[in-house]
mmCIF file of C-alpha atoms in Angstrom:
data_model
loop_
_atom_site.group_PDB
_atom_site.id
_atom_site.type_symbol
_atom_site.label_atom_id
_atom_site.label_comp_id
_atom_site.label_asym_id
_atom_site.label_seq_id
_atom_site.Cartn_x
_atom_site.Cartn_y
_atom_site.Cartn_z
ATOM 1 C CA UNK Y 312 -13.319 -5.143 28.578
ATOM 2 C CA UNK Y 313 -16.295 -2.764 26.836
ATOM 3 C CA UNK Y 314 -17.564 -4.138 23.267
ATOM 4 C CA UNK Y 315 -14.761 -1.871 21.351
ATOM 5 C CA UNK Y 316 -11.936 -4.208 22.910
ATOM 6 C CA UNK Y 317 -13.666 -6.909 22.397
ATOM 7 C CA UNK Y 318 -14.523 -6.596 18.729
ATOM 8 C CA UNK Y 319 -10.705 -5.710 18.738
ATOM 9 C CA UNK Y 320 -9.665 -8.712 20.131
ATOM 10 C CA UNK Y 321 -12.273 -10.850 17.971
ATOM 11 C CA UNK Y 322 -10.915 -9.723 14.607
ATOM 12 C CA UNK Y 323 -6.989 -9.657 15.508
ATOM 13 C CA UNK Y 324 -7.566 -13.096 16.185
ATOM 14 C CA UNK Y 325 -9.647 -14.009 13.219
ATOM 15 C CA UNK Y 326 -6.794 -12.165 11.167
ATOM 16 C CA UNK Y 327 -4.178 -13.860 12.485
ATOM 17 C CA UNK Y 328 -5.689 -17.108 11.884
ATOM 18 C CA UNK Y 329 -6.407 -16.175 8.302
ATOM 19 C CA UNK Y 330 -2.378 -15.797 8.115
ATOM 20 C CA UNK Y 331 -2.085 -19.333 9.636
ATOM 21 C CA UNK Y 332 -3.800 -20.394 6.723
ATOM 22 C CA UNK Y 333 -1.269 -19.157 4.371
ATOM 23 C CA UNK Y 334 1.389 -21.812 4.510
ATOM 24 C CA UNK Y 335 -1.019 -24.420 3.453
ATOM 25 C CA UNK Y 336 -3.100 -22.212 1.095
ATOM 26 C CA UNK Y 337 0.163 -21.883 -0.125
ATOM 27 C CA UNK Y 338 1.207 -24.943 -0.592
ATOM 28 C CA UNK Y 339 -1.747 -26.042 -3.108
ATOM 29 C CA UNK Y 340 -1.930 -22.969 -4.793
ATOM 30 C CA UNK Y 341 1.822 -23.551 -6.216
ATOM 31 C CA UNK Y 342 1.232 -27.315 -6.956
ATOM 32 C CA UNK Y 343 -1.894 -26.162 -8.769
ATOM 33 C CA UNK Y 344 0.182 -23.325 -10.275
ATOM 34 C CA UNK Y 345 -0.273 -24.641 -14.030
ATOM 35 C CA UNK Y 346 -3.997 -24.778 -13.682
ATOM 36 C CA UNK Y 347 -5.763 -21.839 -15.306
ATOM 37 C CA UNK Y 348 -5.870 -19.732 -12.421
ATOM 38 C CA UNK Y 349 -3.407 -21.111 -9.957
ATOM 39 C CA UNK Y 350 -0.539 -18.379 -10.396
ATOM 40 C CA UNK Y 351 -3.516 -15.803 -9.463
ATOM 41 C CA UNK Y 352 -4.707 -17.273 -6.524
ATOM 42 C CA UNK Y 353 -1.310 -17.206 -5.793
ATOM 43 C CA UNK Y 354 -0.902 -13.719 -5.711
ATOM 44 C CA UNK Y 355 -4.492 -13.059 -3.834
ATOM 45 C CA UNK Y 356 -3.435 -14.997 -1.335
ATOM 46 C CA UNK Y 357 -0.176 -13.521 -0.647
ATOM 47 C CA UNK Y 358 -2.272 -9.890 -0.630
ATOM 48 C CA UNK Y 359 -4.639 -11.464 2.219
ATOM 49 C CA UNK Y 360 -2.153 -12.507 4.357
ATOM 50 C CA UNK Y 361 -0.270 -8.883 4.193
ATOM 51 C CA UNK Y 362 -3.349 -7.331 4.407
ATOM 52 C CA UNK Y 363 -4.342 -9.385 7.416
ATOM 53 C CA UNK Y 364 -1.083 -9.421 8.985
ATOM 54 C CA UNK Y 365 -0.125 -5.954 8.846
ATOM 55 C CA UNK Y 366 -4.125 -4.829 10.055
ATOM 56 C CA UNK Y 367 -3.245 -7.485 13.098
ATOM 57 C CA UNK Y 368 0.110 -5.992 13.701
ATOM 58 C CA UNK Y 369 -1.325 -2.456 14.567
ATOM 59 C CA UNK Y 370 -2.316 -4.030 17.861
ATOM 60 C CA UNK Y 371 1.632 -4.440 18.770
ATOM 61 C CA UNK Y 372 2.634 -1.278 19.385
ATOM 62 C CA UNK Y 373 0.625 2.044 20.949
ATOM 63 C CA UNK Y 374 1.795 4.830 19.308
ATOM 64 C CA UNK Y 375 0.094 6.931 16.517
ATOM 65 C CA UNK Y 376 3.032 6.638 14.136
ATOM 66 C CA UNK Y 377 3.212 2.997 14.199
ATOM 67 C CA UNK Y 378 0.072 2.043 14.025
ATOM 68 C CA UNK Y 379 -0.330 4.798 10.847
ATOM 69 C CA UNK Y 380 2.658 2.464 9.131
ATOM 70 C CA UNK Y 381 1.226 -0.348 9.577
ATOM 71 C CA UNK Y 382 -1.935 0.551 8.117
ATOM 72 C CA UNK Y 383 0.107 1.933 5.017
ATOM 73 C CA UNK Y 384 1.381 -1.862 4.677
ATOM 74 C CA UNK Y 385 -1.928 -3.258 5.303
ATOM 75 C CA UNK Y 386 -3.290 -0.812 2.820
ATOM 76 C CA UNK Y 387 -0.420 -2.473 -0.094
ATOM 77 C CA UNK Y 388 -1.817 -5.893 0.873
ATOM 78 C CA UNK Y 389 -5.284 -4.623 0.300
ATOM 79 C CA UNK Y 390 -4.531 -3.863 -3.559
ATOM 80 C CA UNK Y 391 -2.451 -6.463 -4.229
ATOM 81 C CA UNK Y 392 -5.530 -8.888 -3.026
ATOM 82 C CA UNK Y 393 -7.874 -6.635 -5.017
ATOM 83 C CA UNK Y 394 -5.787 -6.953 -8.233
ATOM 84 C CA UNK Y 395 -4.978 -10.883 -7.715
ATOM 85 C CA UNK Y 396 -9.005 -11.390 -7.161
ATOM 86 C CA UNK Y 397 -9.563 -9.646 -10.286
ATOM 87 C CA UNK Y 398 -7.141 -11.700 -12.255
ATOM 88 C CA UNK Y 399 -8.244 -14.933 -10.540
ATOM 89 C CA UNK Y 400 -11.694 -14.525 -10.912
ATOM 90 C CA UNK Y 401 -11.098 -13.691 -14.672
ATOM 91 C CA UNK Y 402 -8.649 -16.723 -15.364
ATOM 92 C CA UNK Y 403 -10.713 -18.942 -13.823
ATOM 93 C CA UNK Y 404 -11.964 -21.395 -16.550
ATOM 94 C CA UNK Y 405 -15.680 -21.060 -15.472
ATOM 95 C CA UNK Y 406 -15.988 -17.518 -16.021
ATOM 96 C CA UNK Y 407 -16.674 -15.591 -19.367
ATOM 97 C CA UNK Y 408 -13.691 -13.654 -21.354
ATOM 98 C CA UNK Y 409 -13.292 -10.184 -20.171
ATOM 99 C CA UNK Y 410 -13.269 -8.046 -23.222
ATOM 100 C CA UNK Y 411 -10.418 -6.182 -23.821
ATOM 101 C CA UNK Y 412 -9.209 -8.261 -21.418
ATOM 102 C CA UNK Y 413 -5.133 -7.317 -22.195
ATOM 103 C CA UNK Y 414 -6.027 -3.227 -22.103
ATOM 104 C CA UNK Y 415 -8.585 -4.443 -18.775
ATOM 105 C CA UNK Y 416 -5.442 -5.771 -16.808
ATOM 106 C CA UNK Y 417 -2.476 -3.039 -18.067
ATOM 107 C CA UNK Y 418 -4.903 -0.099 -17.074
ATOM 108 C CA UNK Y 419 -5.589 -1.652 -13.376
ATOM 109 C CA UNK Y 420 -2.166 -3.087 -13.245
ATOM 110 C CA UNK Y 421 -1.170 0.774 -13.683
ATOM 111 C CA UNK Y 422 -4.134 2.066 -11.444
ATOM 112 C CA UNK Y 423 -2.526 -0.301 -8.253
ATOM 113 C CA UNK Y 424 0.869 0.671 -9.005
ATOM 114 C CA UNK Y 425 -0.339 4.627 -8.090
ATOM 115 C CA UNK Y 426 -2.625 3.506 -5.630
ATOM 116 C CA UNK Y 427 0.167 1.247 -4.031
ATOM 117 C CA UNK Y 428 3.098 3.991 -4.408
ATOM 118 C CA UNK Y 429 0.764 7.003 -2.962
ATOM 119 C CA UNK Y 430 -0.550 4.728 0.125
ATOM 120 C CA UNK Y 431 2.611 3.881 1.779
ATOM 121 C CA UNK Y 432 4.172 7.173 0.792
ATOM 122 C CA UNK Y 433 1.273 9.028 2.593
ATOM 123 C CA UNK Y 434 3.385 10.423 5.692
ATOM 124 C CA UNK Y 435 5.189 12.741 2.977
ATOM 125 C CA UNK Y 436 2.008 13.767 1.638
ATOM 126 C CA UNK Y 437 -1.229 13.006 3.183
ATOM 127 C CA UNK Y 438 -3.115 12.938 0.081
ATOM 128 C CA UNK Y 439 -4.804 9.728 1.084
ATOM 129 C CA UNK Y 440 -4.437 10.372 5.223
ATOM 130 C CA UNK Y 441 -3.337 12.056 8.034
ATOM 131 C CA UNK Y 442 -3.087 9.809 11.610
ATOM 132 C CA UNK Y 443 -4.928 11.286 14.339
ATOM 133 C CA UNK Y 444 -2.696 12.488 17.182
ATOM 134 C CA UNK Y 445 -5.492 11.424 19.481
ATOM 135 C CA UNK Y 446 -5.413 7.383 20.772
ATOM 136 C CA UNK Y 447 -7.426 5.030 18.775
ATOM 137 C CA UNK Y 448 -11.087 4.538 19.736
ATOM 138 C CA UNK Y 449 -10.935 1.311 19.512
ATOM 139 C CA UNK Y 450 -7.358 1.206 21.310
ATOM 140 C CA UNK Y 451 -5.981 -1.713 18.616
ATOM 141 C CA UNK Y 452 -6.245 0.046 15.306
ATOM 142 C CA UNK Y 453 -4.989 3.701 13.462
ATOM 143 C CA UNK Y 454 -7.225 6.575 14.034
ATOM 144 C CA UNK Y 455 -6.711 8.744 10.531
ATOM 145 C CA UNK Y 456 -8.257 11.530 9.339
ATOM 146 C CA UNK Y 457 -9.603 10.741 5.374
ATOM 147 C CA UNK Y 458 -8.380 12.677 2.843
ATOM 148 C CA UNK Y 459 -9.087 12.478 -0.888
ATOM 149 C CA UNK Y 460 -6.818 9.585 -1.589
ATOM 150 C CA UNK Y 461 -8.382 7.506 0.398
ATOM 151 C CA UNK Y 462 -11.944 7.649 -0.744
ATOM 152 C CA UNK Y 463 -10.396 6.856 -4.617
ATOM 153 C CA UNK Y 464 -8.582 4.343 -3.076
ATOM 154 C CA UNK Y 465 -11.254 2.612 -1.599
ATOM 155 C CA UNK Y 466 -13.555 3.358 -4.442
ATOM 156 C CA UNK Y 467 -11.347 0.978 -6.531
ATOM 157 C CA UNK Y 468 -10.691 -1.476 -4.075
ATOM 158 C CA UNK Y 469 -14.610 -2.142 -3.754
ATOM 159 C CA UNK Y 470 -14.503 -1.965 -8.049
ATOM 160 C CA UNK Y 471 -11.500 -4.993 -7.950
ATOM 161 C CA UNK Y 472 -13.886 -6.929 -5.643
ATOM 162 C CA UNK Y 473 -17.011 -6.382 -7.420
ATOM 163 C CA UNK Y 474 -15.954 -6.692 -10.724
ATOM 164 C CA UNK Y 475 -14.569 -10.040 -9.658
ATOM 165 C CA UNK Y 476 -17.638 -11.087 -8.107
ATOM 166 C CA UNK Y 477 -19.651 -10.040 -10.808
ATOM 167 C CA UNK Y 478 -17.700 -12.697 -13.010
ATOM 168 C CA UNK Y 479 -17.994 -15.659 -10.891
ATOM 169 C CA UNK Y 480 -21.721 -13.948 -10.587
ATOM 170 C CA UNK Y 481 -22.429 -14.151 -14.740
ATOM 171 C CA UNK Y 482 -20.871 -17.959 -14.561
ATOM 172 C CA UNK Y 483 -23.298 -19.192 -11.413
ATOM 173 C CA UNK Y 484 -26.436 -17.684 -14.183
ATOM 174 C CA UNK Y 485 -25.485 -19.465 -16.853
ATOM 175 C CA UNK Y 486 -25.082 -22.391 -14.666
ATOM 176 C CA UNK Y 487 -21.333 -23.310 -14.558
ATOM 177 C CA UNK Y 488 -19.892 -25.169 -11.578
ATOM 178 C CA UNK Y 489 -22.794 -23.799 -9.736
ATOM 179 C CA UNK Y 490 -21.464 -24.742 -6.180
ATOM 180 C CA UNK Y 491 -18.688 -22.760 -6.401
ATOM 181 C CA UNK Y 492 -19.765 -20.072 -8.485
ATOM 182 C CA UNK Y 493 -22.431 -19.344 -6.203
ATOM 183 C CA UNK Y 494 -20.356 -18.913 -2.717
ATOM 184 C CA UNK Y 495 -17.316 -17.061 -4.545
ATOM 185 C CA UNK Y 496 -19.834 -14.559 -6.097
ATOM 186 C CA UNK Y 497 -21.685 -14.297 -2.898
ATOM 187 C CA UNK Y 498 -18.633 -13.832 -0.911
ATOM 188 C CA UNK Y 499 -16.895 -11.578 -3.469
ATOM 189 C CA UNK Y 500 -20.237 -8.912 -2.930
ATOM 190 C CA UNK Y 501 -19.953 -9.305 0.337
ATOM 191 C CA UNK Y 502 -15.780 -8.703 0.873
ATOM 192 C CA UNK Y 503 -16.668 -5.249 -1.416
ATOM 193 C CA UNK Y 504 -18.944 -3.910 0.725
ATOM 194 C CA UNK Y 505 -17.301 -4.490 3.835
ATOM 195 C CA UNK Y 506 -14.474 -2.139 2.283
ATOM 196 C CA UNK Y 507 -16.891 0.130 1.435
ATOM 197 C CA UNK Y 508 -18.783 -0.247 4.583
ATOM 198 C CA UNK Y 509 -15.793 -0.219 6.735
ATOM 199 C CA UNK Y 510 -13.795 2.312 5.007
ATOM 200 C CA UNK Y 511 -17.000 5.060 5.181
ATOM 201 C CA UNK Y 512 -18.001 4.225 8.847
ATOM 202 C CA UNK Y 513 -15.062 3.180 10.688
ATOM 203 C CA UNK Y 514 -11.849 4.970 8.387
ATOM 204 C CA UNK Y 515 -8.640 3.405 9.335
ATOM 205 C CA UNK Y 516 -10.226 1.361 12.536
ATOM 206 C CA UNK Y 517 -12.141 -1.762 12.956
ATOM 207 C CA UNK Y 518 -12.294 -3.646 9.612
ATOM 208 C CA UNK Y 519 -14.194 -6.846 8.405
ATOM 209 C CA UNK Y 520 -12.859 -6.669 5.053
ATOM 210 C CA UNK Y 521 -9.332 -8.373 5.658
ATOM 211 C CA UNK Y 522 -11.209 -11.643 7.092
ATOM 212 C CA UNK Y 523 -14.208 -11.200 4.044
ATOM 213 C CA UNK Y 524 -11.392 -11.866 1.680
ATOM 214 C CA UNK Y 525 -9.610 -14.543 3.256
ATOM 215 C CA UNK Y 526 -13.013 -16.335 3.377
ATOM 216 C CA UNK Y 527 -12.477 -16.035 -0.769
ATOM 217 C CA UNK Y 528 -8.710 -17.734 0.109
ATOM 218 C CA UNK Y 529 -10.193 -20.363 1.712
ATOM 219 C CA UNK Y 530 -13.047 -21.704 -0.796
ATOM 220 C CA UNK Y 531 -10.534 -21.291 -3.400
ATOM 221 C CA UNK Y 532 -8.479 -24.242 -1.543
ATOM 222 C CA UNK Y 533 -11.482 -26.183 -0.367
ATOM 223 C CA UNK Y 534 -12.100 -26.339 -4.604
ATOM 224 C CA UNK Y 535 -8.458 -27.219 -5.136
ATOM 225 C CA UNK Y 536 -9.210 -29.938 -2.843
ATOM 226 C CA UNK Y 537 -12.418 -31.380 -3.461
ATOM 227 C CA UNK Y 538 -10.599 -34.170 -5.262
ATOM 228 C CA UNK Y 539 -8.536 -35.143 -2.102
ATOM 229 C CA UNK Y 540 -12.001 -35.458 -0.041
ATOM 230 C CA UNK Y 541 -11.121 -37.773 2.684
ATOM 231 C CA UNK Y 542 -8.174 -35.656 3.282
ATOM 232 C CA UNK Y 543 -9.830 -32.482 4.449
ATOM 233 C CA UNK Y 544 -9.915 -31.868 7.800
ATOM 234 C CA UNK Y 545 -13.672 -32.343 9.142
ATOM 235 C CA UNK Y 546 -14.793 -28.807 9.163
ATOM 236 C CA UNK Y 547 -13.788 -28.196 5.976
ATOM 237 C CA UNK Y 548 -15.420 -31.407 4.810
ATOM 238 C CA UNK Y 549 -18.620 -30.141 6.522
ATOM 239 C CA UNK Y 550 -18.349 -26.899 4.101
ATOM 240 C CA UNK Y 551 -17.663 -28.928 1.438
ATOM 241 C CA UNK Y 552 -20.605 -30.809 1.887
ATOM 242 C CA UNK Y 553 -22.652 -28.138 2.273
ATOM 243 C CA UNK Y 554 -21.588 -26.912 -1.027
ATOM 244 C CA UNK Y 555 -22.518 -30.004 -2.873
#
């Protein structure tokens, strides 16, 4: 096995435990639904775990074609994450008020909808792609060629991500629920620029990004559960610790 299977075979894995994490992650996130940001964390989480799952799934089949539609599925999980880190990040209670903030979420809202409808409607057009007839480099995951689409696709994707971050960031200076603040700004930076470092260096292949955001998934239910302490299981106790 050279490094390129290997890397494969590392972040398949670490995706598909990521979707593990989703029935649980679940589970809080609706019983904290009437909190100020619960519904959104709902929806972020359900965009990680598509976005993980489907960039997994391109492992389960060889051919071109499938691999291409599974990265157009991936690619829907992508925005909706984006959008529902956006809205959780700005719902949170420790964060400032967007201004604008109704005109802020009808123009993105709009902005995914395109970006969504174009991405897995690509085969009829390839304004965002074309799939590469050749076999993947990296044997697991879609080899496409780039297209204009794609680089406005990814250029809001890293925007969703940073401006979220840069909320949590602006609440961690003025020294709110520093703990938290801190790791989901530092973690929000780093999810965008794995997309932006993934999407420019490796398009359509090997991909920290899906696991960067499901790190975001999982402080949000370590939080959620910091009340429950003696209920975590111990790693997550360690973290939480760590935190403090």
């Amino acid at each position: 096995m050279d490094s390129g299977q290997l890397l494969s075979v590392l972040l398949i894995a670490g995706a598909g435990l990521i979707v593990l994490t989703t029935y649980p992650y679940l589970a809080t996130g609706i019983a904290y639904r009437d909190r100020d940001n619960g519904l959104s964390y709902i929806l972020f989480l359900m965009g990680v775990a598509v976005w993980n799952g489907l960039f997994a799934a391109q492992a389960l089949d060889p051919r071109p074609i499938v691999k291409g539609f599974f990265f157009s599925i991936a690619t829907l999980g992508a925005v909706l994450a984006g959008l529902g880190w956006l809205l959780f990040a700005s719902t949170a209670s420790s964060t400032p008020l967007l201004d604008r903030r109704r005109l802020v979420y009808r123009v993105v809202a709009l902005l995914a909808g395109i970006d969504i409808t174009l991405a897995i409607t690509t085969p009829t057009h390839s304004l965002y792609w074309t799939v590469a007839a050749t076999p993947s480099v990296s044997l697991a995951f879609t080899d496409i060629v780039p297209n204009v689409g794609y680089w406005l696709h990814t250029v809001f994707l890293t925007a969703l991500f940073g401006a979220g971050a840069t909320l949590f960031g602006r609440a961690w200076q003025n020294g709110t629920d520093v703990a938290y603040t801190r790791l989901y700004t530092l973690a929000g930076f780093t999810t965008a620029v794995a997309i932006l470092g993934s999407s420019v260096l490796l398009s359509g292949t090997t991909s920290i990004a899906p696991l960067a955001a499901g790190c975001l998934t999982t402080i949000g239910w370590i939080q959620a559960q910091q009340k429950r302490y003696l209920r975590l299981p111990r790693p997550y106790r360690w973290l939480n610790n760590l935190l403090r």
